[in-house]
Every structure is written in C-alpha cells, then in structure tokens.
Coordinates of C-alpha atoms in Angstrom, one line a residue:
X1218 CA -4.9 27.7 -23.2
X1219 CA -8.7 27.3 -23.1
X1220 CA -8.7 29.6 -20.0
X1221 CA -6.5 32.1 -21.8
X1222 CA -8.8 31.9 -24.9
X1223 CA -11.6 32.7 -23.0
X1224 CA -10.0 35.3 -20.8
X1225 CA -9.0 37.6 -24.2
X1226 CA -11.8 36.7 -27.0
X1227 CA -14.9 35.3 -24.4
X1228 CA -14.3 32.5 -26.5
X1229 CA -16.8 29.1 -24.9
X1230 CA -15.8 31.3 -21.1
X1231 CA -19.2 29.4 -20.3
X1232 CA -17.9 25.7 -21.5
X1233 CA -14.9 26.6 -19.8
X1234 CA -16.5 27.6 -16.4
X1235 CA -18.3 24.6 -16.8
X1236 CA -15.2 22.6 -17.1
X1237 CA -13.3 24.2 -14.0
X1238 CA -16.8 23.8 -12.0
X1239 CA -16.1 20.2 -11.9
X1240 CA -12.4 20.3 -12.1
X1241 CA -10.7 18.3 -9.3
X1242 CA -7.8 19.1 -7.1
X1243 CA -4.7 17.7 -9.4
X1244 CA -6.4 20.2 -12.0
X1245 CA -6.7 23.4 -10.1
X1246 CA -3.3 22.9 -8.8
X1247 CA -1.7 22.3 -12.5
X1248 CA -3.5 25.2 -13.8
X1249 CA -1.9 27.6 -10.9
X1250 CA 1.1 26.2 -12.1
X1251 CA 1.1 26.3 -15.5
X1252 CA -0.6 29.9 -15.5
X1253 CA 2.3 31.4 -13.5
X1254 CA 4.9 30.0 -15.9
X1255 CA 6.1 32.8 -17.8
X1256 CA 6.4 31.4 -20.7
X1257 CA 2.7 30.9 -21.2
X1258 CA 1.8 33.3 -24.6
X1259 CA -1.4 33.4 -26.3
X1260 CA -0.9 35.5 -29.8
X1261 CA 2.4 35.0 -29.5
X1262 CA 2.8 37.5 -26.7
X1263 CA 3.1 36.9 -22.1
X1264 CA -0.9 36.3 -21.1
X1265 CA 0.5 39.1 -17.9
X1266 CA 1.2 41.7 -20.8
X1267 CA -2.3 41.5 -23.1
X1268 CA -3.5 44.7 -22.7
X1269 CA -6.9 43.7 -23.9
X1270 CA -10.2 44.2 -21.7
X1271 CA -10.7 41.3 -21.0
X1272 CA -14.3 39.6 -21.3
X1273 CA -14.9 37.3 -18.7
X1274 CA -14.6 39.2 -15.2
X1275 CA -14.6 35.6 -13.3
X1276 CA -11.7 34.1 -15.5
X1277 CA -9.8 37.2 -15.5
X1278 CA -9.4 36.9 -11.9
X1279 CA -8.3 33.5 -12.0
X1280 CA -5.5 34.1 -14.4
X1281 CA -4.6 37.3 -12.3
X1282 CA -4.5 35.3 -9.0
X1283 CA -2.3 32.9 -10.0
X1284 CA -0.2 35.6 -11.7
X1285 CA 3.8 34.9 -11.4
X1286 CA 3.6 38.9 -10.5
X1287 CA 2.6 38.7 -6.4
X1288 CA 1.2 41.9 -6.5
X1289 CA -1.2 41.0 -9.2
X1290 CA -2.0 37.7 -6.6
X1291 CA -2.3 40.1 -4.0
X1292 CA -4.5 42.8 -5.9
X1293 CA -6.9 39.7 -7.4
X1294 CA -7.6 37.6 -4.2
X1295 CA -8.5 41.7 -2.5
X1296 CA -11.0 41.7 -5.3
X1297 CA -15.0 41.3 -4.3
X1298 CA -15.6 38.9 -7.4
X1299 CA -12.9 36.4 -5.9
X1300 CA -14.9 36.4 -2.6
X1301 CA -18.5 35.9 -3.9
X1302 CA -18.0 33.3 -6.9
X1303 CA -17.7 30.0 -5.6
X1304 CA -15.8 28.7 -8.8
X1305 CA -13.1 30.6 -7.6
X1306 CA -12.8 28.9 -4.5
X1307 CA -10.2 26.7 -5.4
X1308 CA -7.5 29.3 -6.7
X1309 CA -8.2 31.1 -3.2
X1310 CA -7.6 28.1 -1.6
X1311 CA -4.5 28.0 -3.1
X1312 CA -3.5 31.5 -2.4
X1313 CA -3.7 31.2 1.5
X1314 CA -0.6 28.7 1.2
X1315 CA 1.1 31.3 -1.5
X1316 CA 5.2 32.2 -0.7
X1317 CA 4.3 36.0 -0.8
X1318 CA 3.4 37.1 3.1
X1319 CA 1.5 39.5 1.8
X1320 CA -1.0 37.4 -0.4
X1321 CA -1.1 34.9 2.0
X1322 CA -2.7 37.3 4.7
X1323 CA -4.8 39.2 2.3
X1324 CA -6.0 35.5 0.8
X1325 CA -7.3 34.2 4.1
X1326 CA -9.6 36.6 5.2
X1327 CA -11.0 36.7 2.4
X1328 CA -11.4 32.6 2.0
X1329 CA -12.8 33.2 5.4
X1330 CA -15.6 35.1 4.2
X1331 CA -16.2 33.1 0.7
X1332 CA -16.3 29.7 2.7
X1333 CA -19.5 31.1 5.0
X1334 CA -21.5 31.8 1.8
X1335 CA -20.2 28.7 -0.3
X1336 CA -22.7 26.6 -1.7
X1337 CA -21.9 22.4 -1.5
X1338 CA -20.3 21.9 -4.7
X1339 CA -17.6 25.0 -4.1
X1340 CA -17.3 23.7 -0.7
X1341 CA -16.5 20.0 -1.7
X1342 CA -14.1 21.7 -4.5
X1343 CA -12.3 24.2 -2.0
X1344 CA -12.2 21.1 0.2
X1345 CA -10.3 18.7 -2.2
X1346 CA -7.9 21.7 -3.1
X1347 CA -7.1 22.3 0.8
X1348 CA -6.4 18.6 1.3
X1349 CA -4.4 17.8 -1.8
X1350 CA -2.7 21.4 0.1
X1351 CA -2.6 19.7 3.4
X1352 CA 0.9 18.7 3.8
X1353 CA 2.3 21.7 2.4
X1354 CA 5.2 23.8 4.5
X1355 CA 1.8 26.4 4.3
X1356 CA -1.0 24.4 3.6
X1357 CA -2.5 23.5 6.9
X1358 CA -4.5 27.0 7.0
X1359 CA -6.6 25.9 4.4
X1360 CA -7.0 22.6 5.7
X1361 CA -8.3 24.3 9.0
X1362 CA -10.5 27.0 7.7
X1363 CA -12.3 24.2 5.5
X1364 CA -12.5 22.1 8.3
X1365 CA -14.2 24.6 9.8
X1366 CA -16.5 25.2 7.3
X1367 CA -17.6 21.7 7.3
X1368 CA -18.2 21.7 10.5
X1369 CA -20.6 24.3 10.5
X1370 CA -22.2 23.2 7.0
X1371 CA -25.9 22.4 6.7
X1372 CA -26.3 18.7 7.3
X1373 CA -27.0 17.8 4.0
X1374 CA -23.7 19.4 2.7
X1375 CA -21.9 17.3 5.4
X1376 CA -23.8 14.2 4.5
X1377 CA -22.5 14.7 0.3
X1378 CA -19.1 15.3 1.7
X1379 CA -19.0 12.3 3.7
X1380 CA -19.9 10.7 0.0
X1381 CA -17.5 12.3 -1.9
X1382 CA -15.5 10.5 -4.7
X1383 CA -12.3 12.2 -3.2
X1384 CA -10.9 10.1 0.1
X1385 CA -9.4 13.0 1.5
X1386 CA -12.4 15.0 1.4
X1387 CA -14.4 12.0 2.5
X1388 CA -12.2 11.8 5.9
X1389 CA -11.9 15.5 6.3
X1390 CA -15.8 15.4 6.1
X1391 CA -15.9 12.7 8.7
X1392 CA -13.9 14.2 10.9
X1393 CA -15.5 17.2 11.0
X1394 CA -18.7 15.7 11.5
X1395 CA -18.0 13.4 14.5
X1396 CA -16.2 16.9 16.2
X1397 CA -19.2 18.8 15.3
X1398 CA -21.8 17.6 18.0
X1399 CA -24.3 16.8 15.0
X1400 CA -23.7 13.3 14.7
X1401 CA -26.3 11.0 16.0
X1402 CA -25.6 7.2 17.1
X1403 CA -27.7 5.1 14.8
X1404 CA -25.7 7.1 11.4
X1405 CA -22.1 7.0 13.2
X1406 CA -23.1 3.0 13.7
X1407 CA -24.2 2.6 10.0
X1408 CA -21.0 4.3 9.0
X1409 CA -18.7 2.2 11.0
X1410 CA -20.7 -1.4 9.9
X1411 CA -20.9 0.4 6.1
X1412 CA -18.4 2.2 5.0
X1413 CA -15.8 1.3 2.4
X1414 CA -12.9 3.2 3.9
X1415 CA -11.2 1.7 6.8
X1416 CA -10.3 5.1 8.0
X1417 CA -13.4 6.5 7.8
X1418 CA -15.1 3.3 9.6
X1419 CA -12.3 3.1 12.7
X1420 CA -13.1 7.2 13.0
X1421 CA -16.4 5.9 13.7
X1422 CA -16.0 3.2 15.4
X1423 CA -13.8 5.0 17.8
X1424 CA -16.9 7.9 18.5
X1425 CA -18.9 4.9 19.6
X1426 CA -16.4 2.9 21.6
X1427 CA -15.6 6.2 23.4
X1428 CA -19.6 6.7 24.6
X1429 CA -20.0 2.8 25.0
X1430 CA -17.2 2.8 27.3
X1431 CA -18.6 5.8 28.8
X1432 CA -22.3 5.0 29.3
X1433 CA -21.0 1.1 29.6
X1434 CA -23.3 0.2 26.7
X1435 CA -22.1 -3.3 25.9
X1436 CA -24.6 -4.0 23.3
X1437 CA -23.1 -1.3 21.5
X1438 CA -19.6 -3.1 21.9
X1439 CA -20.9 -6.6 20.7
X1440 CA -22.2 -5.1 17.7
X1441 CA -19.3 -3.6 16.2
X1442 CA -17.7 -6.8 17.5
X1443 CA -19.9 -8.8 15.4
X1444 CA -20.8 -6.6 12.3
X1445 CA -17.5 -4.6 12.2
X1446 CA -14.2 -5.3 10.4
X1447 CA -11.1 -6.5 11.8
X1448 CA -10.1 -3.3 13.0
X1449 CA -13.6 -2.2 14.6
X1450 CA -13.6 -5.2 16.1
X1451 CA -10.1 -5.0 17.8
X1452 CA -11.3 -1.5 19.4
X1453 CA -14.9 -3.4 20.5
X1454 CA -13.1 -6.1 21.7
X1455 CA -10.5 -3.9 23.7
X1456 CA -12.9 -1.9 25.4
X1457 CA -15.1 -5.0 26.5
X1458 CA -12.1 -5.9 28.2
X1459 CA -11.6 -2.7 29.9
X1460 CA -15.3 -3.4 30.5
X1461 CA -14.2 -6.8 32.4
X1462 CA -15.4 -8.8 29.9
X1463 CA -12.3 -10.5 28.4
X1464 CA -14.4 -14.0 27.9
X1465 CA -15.3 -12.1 24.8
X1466 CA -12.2 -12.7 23.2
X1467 CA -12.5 -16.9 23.0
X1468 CA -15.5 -16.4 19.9
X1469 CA -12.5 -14.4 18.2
X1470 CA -9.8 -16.8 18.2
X1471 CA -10.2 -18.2 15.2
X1472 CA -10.7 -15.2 13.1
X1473 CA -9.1 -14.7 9.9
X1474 CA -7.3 -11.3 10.7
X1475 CA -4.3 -11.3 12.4
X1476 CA -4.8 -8.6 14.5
X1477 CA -8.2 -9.7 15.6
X1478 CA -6.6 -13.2 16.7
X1479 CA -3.9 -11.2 18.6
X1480 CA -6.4 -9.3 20.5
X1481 CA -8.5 -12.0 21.5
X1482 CA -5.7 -13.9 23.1
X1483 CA -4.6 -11.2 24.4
X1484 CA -8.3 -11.1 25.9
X1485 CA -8.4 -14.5 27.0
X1486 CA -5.3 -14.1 28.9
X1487 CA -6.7 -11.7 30.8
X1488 CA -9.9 -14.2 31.4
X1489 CA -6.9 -16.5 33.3
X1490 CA -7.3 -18.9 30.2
X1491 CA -5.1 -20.5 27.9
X1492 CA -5.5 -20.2 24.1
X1493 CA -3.1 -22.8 23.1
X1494 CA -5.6 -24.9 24.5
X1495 CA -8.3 -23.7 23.2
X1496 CA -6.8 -23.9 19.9
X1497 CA -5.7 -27.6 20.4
X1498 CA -8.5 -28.6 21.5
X1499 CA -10.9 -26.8 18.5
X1500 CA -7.9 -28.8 15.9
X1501 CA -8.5 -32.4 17.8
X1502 CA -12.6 -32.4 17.6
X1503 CA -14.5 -32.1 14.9
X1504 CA -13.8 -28.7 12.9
X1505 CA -16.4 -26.3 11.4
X1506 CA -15.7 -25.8 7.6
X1507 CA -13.2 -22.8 6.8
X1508 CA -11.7 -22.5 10.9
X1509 CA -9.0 -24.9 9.9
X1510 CA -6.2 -22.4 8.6
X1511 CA -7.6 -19.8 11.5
X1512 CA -6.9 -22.4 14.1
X1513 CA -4.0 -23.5 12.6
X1514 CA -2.5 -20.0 12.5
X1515 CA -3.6 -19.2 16.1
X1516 CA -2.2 -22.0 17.3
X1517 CA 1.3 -21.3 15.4
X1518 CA 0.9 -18.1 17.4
X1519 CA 1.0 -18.7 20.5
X1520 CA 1.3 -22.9 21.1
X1521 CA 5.0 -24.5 21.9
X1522 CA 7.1 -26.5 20.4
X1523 CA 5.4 -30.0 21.6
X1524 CA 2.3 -28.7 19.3
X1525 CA 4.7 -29.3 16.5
X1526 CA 2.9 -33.1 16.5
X1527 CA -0.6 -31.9 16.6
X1528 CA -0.2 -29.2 13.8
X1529 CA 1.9 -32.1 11.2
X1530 CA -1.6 -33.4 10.1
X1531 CA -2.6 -30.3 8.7
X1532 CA 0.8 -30.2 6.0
X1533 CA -1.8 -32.7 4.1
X1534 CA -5.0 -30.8 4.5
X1535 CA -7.0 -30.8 1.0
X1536 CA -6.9 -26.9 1.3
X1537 CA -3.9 -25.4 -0.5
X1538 CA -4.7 -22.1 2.2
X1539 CA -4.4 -24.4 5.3
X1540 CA -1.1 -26.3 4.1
X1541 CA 0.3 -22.9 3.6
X1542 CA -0.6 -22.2 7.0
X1543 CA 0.4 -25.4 9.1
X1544 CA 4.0 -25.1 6.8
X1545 CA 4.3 -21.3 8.7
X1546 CA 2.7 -22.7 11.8
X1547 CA 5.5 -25.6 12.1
X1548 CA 7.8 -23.7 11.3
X1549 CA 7.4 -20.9 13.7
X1550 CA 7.2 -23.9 16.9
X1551 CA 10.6 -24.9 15.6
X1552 CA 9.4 -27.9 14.2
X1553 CA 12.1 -29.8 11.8
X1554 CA 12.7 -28.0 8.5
X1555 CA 12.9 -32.0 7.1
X1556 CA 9.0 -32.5 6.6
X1557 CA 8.8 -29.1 5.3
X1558 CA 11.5 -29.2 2.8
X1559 CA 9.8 -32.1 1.0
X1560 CA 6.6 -29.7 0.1
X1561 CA 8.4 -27.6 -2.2
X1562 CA 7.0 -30.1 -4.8
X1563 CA 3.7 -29.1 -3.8
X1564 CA 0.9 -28.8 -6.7
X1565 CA -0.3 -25.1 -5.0
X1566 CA 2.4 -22.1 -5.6
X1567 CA 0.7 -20.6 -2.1
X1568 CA 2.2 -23.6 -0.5
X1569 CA 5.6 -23.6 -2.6
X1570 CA 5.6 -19.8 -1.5
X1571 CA 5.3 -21.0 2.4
X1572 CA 8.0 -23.2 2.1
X1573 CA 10.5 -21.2 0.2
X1574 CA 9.5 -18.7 2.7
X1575 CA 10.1 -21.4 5.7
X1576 CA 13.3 -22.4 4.8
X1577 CA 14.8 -18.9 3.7
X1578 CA 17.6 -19.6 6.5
X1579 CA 18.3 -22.9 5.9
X1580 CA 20.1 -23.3 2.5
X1581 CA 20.8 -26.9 3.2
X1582 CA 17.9 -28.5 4.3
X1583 CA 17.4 -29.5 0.7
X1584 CA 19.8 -31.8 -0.9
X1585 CA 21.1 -30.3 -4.4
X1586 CA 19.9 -33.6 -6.0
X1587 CA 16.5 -33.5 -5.0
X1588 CA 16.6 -29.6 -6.1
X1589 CA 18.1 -29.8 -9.2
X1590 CA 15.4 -33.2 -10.7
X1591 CA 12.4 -30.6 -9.3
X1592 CA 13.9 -28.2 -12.3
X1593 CA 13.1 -30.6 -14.6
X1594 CA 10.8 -29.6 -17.6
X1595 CA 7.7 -31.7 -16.6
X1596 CA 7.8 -30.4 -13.5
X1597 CA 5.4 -27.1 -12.8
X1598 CA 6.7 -23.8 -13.1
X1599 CA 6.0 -22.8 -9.7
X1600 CA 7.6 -25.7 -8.5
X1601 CA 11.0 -25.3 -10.5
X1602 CA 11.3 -21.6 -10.0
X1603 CA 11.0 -22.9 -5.9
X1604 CA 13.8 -25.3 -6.5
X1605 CA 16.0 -22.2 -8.3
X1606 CA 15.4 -19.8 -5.5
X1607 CA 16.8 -23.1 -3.3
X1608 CA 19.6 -23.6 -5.4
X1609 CA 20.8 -20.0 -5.5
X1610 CA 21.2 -19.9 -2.0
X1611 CA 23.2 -23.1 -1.3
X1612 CA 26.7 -21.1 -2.2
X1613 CA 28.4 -18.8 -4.8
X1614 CA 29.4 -21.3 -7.3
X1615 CA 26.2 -23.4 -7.0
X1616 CA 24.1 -20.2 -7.7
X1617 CA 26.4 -19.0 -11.3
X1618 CA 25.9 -22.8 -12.0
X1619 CA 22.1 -22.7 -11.9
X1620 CA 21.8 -19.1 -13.3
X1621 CA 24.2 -20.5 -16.4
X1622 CA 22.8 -23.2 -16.7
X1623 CA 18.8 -21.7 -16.9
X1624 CA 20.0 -18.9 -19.4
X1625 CA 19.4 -21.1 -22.0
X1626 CA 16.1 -22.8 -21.0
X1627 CA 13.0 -23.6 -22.8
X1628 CA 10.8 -21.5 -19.5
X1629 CA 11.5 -17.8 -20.3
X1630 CA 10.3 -17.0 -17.0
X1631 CA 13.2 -18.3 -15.4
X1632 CA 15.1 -18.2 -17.9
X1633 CA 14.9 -14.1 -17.9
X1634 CA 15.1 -14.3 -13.8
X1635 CA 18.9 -16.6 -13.9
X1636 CA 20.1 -14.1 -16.7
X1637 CA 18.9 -10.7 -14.5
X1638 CA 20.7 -12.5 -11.4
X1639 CA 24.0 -13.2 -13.4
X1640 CA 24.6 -9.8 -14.7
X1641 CA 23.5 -8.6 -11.1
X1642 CA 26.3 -10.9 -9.3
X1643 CA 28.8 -10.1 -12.0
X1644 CA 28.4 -6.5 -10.8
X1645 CA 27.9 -6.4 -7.4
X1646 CA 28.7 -9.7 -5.8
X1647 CA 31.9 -11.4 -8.3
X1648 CA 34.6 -9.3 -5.8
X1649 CA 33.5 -10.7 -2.4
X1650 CA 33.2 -13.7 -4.2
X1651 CA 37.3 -15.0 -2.6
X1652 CA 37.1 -18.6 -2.8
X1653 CA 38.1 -20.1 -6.1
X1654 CA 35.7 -23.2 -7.7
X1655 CA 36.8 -26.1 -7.7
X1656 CA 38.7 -27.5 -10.9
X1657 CA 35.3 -29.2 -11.8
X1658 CA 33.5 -26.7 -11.3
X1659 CA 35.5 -24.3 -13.1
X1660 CA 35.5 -26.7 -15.8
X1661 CA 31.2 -27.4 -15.7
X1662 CA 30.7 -23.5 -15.4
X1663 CA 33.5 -22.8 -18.8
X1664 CA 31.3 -25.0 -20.4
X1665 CA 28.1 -23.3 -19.6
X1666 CA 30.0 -19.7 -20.4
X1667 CA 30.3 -21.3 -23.8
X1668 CA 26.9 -22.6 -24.3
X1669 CA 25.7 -19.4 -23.2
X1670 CA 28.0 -17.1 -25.0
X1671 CA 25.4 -16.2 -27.5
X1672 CA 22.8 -15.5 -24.9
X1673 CA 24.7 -13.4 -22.4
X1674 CA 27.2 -11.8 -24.6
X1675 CA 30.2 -11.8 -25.9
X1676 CA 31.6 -9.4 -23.2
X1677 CA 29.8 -10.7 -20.1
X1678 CA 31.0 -14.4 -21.0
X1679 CA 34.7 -12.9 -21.2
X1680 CA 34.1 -11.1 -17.7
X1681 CA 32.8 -15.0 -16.1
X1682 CA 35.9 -16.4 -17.5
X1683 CA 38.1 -13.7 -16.2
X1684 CA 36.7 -14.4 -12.8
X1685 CA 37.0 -17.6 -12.8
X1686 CA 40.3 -17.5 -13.7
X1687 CA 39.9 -19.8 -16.9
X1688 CA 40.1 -19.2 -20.6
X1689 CA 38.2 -20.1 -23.6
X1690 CA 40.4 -22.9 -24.7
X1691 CA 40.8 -24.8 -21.0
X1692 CA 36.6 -25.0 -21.1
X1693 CA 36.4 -26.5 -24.0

C-alpha cells in the first residue's frame, strides 16, 4: 500500500525507493504478487483503474509491470525507464519468468541490456531475485543472464558478491567467478581454507585440485589437506592418490569426520597397508589426548570381530564421547549385546543414546527387572526414559503396561511421551494387536485403566477395556 500511496499522491515515493533499494528477494517477489491481486484498492477503487497521473514515473512502472493485465506487463517492461533504473531490476527479473510468451520475450532483451549498465547493488538485487527464481518451470533464464553478468562484472562487484548476506547469490557469485578466467590461485586458496560456506569452499577447492592435479603441484594438495575442512580434505586427499601418493592417507585415520577417515583407508589400502592395524596398534600404545574416540571409531570401521577384546577397555573411558563411540564400535564387530546392555545406566545421555541405539534390535537383551528398577524416581531422567524406550519394545502388552503405568508419574517428560504412545497404539496398532493378555496381565493393566481414568479419559479408558476384553467391575 505504501507503493500504491506513492504511485497516486507522491506520497514519501523517495522513503519508499529507498525501502525497495534494499528490499531482498522474498520482498520483491511478494510485492509482484500482491500487486497483481485484483483485489488491491487504494481509495476504495482497483490500483489498474486510477485514472490519476501518476507522480512517480519509476514506481508507476513497477506497479504496471506487475499488472494482473499482461499487456500492461508487456507495455511496462518495453518502457526505456524499466531498462535504465537499476531499482527496477528486480520486477524485470521477474518478468523474464512471466506465464505470458509475450512478456517473457519482450522482458529479456530488455534485462539483457539493463544488466550491462547495472551498477553493484542492482546487480546483487537482480541476482537474489533470479536465484530465489532459479528453480522455477521459467526461471532458469534469469539465472543464466545474471550469471552472465557476473561473470563479466568489474572485479570488485564480483569480490562484494562473493560476500553477499544471501547464499544463493554468494554461490552464484562463486561460480561465476571460478568460470570467469579472473580468478587467481592465492584468492581461490584463501576462499577454500576461509570460507564459511561448505559449498562455496568445495567449489574452490575443486578449481585447485583440478590445476594441482594438472601441473602435479603436490604442495598445493597438502595444503588443503592440512588447512581445509573435511570435505576439502577428502578431494586433496583423493587426488594425491591419483598422484601415487596414498601413504598420505595414514596421518588421516584418526580424524574426526567420517568421511575423511573413509577416504584415508581407502588410501592406505591402496598403499598395500592395513588400517585395522594401524588402528590397533595407535589404541595399544600410548594415545595422544582427544584421538581416542577417532581411533576407536576407525577401528569399528573397518577391524573384525576378534577386535571386539581390544575395543572393551574403552566402554570405561573417562570421556562420555569415547564410551559412546567404543558402545557403536562393539557393536558394529558383533561384539555381545550383554556388556552393552548394562550401560544403559550410564551417567552421560550421549552414552544412554549409543546404547538405546545398539540394542534397537534386540528387545531382550535386557531383563524386564533390571528395566523396570532403572525407572525408578532416583534414577536420572535420561536413564529412565532409556529403560522406557527398552520396555516398550519387549512386546505389546509389556509396552500398554509401561505407557499406563507412566501416565500418572511425577516426570512429565515421560509422563507426556507414555500418554502420546497410548493414544497412538489405541489408534493405529490395538487391531494387529491378536494375542490376548494373559489373565494377570489383563487384570494389572484394568487396574492401571482405573488409576489412569482421570488422566486419559473417560472414553479412551473405556476403549482399553473394550480391547482387552475386561470390564470395569472384573479390574477392580
């Protein structure tokens, strides 16, 4: 509406230039939108019938380009104004994606031209409209001709671009810049070791890798290897070994990213050398501070079952993180779920979480006894809510007798969680469920109905009795 105000009275048009010259993608697109809704009135009447001058030439153009009439699209994005004022950038950029055939083709020559004379901050606007555009079914014009643009762009435009608060524009920027010829190595190699998007880093990264590889410049490769991230480092590494120098890969194999552990054993395997044994031999000897869960992991990854023995040690490392990780690690070699189970008592919920995780297929390796004293009150919450998830998977009956019997408990937490998974099992699960409880447990669970009655509902507790088969009267 302040758009329409200043298109009819010249009403603050320059605050509201002002406000559309920093407006950002989401904005531009809404204001198309909302401006080619017919119901928009100012005065009471359509904004397309005022038959006002109007008194802002700039603004005018705008609300005729995004028009719901197409000829009015057509006729304002023809118009010289919409080709040499860069605040109107945006509104073109969304015309060359527009339904009509006919504004679409008379839009793009004309962003064509207003793109070769747009100063940075229309550009970096036109380029956060055309990407927001991208995926559209006709979006990828804009995307093109901006990318082009770029491209082209003095190199200070291209350097703000690269910096832009917008990611999209930030990667379109990038990529433009590594196609365009202009980039030089030491600024692609500060980009990959410095900038915050991974994207944008690997994009650079990958320019490098592709000339190292090239010109053999290992240096180059070692770098990244040793500055970069995890993924820079996975490209480095892959091209030293294309280089023939897998031996690389044995300072990498006890990193902390997955992938980068992957790689280098895939390296050393390709340097004829085993990194199970590497691994066991880094866990037997004395172990730098903060390797322990990375040599742990590695060696969960690709060690054997007899490693089981060597990696048992480590379920009673002082570090939570590393107890976590021998609990996967020993679990993965097939190692008995029987020293595992007896964690879920653990003080550290990432540990809990690792065993909960472990024994996800294995619904018995926990005797209901030991499960049901760990949801006792004094025990911590991570370590009840453990024993509940343990419980609910032992069998149907088993699971509505923890969830009934939790309703009513003094941790709301669990409390809310058994009362969600009752109502969910009454409606989904209850008909599959085809093996009657046993008299005793019909019994314990009437009880619980009636305890919980006032919690659940009277209906829900009549729907658990009905399924059970029992009646108010035989549970009490």
């Amino acid at each position: 509406m302040r758009v329409i105000e200043a298109v009819t009275s010249n009403q603050r048009s320059d605050e509201v230039a002002a406000m559309l010259a920093v407006a950002g993608a989401k904005t531009w697109i809404g204001l198309d939108r909302a401006l080619r809704t017919p119901a928009v009135v100012h005065d009471g009447r359509p904004v397309q019938t005022m038959d006002r001058p109007p008194a802002d030439e700039r603004l005018s153009q705008l609300v005729a380009a995004c028009s719901p009439d197409g000829r009015r699209r057509e006729s304002a994005v023809a118009d010289p104004v919409m080709c040499a004022d860069g605040l109107l950038l945006p509104v073109l950029v969304l015309r060359t994606a527009d339904w009509v055939p006919q504004v679409r083709e008379r839009a793009r020559p004309t962003l064509a031209a207003a793109l070769r004379s747009a100063g940075p901050a229309a550009l970096s606007a036109a380029a956060s409209v055309a990407v927001a555009i991208g995926s559209w079914a006709r979006g990828g014009h804009a995307l093109q001709a901006v990318a082009g643009a770029l491209c082209t762009a003095p190199d200070e435009v291209l350097a703000s671009a690269r910096r832009h608060p917008d990611i999209g524009v930030r990667r379109l920027a990038y990529r433009s810049w590594l196609s365009s010829g202009r980039s030089r190595h030491e600024e692609v190699m500060r980009a990959a070791l410095g900038e915050h998007d991974g994207v944008c880093a690997l994009r650079c990264a990958q320019w490098l890798v592709s000339d190292a590889v090239q010109d053999r410049r290992v240096d180059v490769l070692e770098r990244l290897l040793e500055q970069g991230s995890a993924k820079v480092g996975v490209e480095a590494l892959t091209a030293l070994v294309r280089l023939g120098r897998p031996e690389a890969g044995v300072a990498h194999l006890p990193d902390r990213s997955a992938m980068m552990r992957a790689t280098a054993q895939w390296a050393v395997r390709r340097a004829d050398r085993s990194s199970a044994a590497i691994y066991r031999d880094a866990l037997a000897g004395d172990r730098p501070p903060g390797r322990a869960r990375a040599l742990v992991a590695g060696l969960g990854e690709c060690g054997t079952r007899q490693d089981v023995q060597v990696l048992l040690p480590f379920l009673e490392h002082p570090s939570p993180r590393v107890r976590a990780e021998a609990v996967r690690a020993v679990r993965r070699l097939g190692g008995s779920v029987l020293r595992i189970s007896g964690m879920l008592a653990d003080p550290a919920p990432v540990v809990v979480r690792a065993v909960k995780q472990a024994l996800r297929n294995e619904p018995y390796a926990v005797p209901a006894a030991q499960l049901w004293a760990l949801l006792d009150a004094d025990s911590l919450p991570h370590v009840r809510l453990g024993a509940y998830d343990q419980l609910r998977m032992k069998d149907t009956w088993t699971r509505v007798h923890v969830d009934l019997h939790l309703v009513a408990a003094r941790d709301r937490e669990l409390s809310n969680r058994a009362h969600a998974d009752l109502t969910d099992w009454s409606r989904h699960s209850a008909a599959t469920a085809y093996r009657t409880p046993t008299r005793e447990m019909a019994l314990r669970l009437g009880q619980l109905i009636d305890t919980a009655e006032a919690l659940i509902g009277a209906q829900h507790a009549h729907q658990l009795r009905w399924i059970l088969g029992i009646n108010r009267e035989h549970s009490s």
